[in-house]
Short mmCIF file of N, CA and C in Angstrom, two decimals:
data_model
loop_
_atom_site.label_atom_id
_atom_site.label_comp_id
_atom_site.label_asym_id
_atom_site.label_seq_id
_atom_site.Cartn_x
_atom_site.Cartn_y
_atom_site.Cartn_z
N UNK A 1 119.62 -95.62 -201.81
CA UNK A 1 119.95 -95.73 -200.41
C UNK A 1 119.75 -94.36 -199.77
N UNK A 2 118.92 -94.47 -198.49
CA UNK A 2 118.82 -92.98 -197.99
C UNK A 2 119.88 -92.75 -197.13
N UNK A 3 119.85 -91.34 -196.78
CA UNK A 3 121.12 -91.34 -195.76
C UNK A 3 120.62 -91.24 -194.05
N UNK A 4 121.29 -91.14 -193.47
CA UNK A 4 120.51 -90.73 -191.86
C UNK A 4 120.26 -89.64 -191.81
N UNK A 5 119.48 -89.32 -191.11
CA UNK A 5 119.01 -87.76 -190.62
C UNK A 5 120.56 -86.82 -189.54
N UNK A 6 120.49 -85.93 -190.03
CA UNK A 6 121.53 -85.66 -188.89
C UNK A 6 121.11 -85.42 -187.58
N UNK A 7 121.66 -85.23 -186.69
CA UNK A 7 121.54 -85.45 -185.36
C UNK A 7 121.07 -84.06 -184.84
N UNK A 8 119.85 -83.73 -184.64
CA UNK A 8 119.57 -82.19 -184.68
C UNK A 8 120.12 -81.78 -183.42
N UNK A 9 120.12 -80.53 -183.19
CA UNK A 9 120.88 -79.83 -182.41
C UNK A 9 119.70 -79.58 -180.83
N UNK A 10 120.37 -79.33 -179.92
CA UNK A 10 119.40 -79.37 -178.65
C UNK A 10 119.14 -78.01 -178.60
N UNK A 11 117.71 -77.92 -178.19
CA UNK A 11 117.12 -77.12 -177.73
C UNK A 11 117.37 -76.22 -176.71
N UNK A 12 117.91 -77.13 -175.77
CA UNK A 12 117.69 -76.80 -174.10
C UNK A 12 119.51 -75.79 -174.44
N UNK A 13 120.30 -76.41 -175.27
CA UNK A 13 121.52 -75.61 -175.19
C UNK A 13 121.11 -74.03 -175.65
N UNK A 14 120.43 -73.45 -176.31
CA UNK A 14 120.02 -72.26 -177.00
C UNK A 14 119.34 -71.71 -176.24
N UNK A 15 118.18 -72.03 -175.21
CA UNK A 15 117.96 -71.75 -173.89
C UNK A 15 118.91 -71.22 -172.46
N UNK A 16 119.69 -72.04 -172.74
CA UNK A 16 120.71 -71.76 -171.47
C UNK A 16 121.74 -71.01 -172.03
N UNK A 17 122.01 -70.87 -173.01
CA UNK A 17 123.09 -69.68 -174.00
C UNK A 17 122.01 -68.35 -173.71
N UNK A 18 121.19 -68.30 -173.93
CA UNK A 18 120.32 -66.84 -173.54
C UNK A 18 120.39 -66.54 -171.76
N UNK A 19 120.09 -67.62 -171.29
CA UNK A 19 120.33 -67.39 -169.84
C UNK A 19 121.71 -67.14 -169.46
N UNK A 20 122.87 -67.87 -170.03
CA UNK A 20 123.61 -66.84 -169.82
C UNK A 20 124.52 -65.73 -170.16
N UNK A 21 123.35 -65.19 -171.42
CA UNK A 21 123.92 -63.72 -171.48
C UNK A 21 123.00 -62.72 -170.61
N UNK A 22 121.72 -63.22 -170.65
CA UNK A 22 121.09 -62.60 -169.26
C UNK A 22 121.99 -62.39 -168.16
N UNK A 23 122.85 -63.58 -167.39
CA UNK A 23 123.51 -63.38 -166.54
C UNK A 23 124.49 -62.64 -166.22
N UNK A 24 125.32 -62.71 -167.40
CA UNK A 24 126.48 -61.87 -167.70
C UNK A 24 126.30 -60.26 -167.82
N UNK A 25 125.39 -60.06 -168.73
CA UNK A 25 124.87 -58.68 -168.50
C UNK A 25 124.06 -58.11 -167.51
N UNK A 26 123.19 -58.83 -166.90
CA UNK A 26 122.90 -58.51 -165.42
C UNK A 26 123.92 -57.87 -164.28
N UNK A 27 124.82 -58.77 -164.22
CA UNK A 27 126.30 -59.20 -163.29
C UNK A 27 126.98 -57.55 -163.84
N UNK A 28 126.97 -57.57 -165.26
CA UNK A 28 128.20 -56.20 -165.32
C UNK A 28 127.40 -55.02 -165.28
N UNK A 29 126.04 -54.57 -165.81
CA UNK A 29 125.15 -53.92 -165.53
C UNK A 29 125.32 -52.86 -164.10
N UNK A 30 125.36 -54.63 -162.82
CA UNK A 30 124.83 -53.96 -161.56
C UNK A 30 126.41 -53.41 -161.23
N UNK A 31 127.75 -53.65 -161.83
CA UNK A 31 128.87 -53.81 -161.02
C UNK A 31 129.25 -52.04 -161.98
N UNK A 32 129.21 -52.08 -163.27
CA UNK A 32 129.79 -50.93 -164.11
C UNK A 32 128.63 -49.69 -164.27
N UNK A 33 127.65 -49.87 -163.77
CA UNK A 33 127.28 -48.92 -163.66
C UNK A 33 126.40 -48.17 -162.61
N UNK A 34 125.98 -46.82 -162.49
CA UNK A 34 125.55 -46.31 -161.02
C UNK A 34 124.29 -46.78 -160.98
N UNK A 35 123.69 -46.39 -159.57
CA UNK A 35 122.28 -46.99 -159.13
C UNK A 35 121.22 -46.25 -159.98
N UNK A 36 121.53 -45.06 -160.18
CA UNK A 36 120.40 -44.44 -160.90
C UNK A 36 119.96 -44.69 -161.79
N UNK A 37 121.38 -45.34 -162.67
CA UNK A 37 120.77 -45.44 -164.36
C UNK A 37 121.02 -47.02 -164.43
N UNK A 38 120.80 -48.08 -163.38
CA UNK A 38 120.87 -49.57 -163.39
C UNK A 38 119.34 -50.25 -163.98
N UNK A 39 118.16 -49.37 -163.65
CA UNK A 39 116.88 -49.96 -163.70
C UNK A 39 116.71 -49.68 -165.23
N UNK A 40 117.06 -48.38 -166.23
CA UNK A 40 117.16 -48.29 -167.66
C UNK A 40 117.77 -49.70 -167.96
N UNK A 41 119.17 -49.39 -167.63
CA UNK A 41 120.31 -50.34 -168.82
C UNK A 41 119.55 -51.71 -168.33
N UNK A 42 119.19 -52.46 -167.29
CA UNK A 42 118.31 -53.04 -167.11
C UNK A 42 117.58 -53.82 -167.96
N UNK A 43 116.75 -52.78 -168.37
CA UNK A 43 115.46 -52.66 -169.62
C UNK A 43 116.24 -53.56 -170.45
N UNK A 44 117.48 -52.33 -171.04
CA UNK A 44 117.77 -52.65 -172.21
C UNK A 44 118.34 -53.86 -172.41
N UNK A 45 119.30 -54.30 -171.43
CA UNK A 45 119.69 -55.54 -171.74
C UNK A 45 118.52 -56.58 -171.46
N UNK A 46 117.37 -56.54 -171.23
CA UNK A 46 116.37 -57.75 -171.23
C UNK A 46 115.91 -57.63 -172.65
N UNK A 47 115.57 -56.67 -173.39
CA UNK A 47 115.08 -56.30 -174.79
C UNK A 47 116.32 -56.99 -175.14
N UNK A 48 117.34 -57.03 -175.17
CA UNK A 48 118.70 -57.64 -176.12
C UNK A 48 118.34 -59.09 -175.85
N UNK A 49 118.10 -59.36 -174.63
CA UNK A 49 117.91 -60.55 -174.20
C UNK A 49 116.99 -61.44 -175.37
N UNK A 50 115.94 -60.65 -175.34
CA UNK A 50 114.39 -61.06 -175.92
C UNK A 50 115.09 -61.39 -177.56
N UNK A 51 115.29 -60.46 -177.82
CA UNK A 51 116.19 -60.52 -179.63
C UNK A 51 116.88 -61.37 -179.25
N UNK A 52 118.00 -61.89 -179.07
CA UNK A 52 118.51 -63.13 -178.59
C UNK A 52 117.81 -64.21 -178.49
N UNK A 53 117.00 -64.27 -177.76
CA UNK A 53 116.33 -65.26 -177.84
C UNK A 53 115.62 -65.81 -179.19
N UNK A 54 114.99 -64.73 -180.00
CA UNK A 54 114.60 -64.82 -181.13
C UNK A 54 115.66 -65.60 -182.12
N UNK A 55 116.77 -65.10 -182.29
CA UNK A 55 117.58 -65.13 -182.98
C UNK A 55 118.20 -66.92 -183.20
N UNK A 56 118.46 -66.58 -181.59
CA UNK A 56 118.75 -68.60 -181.51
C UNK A 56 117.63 -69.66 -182.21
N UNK A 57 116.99 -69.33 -181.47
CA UNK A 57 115.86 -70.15 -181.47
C UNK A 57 115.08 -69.66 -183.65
N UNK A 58 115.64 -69.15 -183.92
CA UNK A 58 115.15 -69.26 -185.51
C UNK A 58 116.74 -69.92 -185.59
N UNK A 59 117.93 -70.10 -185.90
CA UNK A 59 118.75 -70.13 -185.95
C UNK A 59 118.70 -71.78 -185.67
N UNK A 60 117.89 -72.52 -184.92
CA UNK A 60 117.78 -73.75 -184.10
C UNK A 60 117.08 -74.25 -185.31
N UNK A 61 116.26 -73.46 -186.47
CA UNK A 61 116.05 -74.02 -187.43
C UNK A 61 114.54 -75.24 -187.66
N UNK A 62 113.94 -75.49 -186.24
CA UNK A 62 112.76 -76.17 -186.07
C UNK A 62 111.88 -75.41 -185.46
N UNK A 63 110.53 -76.02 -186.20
CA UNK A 63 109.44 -75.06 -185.71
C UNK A 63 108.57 -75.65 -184.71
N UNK A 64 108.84 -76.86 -184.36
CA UNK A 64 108.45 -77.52 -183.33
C UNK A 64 108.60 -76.85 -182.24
N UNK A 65 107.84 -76.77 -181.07
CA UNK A 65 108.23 -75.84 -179.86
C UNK A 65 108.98 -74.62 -180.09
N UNK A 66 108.83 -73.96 -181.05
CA UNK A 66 109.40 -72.51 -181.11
C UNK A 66 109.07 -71.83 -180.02
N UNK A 67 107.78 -71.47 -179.88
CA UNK A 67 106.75 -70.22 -178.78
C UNK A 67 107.55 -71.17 -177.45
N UNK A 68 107.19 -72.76 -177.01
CA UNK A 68 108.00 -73.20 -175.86
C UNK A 68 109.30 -72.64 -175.66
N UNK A 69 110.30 -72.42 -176.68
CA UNK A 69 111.85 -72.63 -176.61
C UNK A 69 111.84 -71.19 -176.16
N UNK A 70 111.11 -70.26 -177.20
CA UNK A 70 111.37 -68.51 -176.80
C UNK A 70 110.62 -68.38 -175.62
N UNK A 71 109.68 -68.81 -174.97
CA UNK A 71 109.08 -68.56 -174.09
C UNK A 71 109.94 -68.68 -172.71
N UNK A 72 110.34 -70.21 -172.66
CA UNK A 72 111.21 -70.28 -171.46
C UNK A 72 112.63 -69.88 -171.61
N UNK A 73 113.11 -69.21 -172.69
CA UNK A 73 114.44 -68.13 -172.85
C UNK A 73 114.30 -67.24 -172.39
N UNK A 74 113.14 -66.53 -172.64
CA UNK A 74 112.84 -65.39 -172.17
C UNK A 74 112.28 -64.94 -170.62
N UNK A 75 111.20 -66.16 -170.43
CA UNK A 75 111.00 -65.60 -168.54
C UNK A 75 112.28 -66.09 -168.19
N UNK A 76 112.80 -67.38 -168.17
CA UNK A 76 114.29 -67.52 -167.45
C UNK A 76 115.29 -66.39 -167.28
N UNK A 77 115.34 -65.44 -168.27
CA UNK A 77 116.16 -64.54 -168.30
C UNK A 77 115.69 -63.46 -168.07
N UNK A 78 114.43 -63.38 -167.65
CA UNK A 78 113.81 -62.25 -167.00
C UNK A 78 113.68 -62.63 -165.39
N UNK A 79 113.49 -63.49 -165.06
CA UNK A 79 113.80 -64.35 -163.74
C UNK A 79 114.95 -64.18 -163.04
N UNK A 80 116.23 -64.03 -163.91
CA UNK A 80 117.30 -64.82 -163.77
C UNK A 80 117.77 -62.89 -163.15
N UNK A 81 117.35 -62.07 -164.30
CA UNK A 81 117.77 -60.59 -164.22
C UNK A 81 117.17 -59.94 -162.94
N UNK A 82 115.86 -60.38 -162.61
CA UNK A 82 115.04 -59.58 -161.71
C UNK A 82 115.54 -60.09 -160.17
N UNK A 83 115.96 -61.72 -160.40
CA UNK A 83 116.54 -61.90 -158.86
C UNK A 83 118.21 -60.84 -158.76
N UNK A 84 118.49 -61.03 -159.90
CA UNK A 84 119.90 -60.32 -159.60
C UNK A 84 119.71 -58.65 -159.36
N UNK A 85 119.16 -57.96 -159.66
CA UNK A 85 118.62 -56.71 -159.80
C UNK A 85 118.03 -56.12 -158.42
N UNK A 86 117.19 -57.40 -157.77
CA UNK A 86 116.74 -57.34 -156.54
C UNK A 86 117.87 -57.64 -155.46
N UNK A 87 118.85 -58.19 -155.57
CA UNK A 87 120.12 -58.61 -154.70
C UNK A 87 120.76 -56.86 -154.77
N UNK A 88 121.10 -56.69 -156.05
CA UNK A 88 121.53 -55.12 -156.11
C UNK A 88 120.77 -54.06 -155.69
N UNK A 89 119.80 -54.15 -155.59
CA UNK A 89 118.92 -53.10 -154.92
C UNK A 89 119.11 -53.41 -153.27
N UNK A 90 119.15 -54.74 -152.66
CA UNK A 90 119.39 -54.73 -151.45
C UNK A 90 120.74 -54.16 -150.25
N UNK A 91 121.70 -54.53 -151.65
CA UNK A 91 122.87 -54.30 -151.58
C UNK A 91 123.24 -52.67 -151.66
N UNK A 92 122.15 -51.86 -152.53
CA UNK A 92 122.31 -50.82 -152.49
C UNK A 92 121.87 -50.08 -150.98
N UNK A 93 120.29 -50.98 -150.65
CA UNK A 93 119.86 -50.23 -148.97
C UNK A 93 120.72 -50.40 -148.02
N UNK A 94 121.42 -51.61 -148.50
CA UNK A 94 122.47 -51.74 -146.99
C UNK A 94 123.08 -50.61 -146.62
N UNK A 95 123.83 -50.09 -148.18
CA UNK A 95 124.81 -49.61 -148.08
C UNK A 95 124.54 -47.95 -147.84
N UNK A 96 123.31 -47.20 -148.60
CA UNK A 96 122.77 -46.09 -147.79
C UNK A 96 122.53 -46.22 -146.57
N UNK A 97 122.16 -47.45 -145.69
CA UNK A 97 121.83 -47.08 -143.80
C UNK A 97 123.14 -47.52 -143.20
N UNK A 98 123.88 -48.11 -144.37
CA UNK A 98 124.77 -48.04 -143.06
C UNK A 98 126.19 -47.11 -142.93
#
């Protein structure tokens, strides 16, 4: 008698777990630290991002859509960082003119 397959795990959840540590570190990035050194730490938390992404997504254990799964982890959370980054940069001109 065989047994059932187990119920594999979703994709799209390991995706949106990277997006939001993108978010989270974006969010404390722009709030804990100064304007000067926001575009570095920046960097770095998208590189953490990217490893993250790696990590899940081997961790997800199928090799089916791997390059898909890391691919859209990764622009999403480069997307997700660059709109927030650009809000903080606006937020920063306001606040020099006015």
């Amino acid at each position: 008698m065989t047994q059932p397959a187990l119920a594999p795990r979703s994709p799209l959840a390991g995706v949106v777990a990277v997006w939001a540590v993108a978010l989270v570190g974006a969010v404390a990035i722009g709030i804990l630290v100064g304007e000067e050194w926001r575009i570095p730490w920046m960097l770095v938390a998208f590189g953490g991002a990217v490893l993250l992404s790696f990590a899940v997504q081997l961790w997800y254990g199928r090799t089916e859509g791997f390059i898909f799964r890391v691919a859209g982890s990764v622009i999403g959370a480069l997307l997700l960082m660059g709109v927030i980054s650009v809000g903080f940069g606006l937020a920063a001109l306001a606040t020099a003119s006015a």
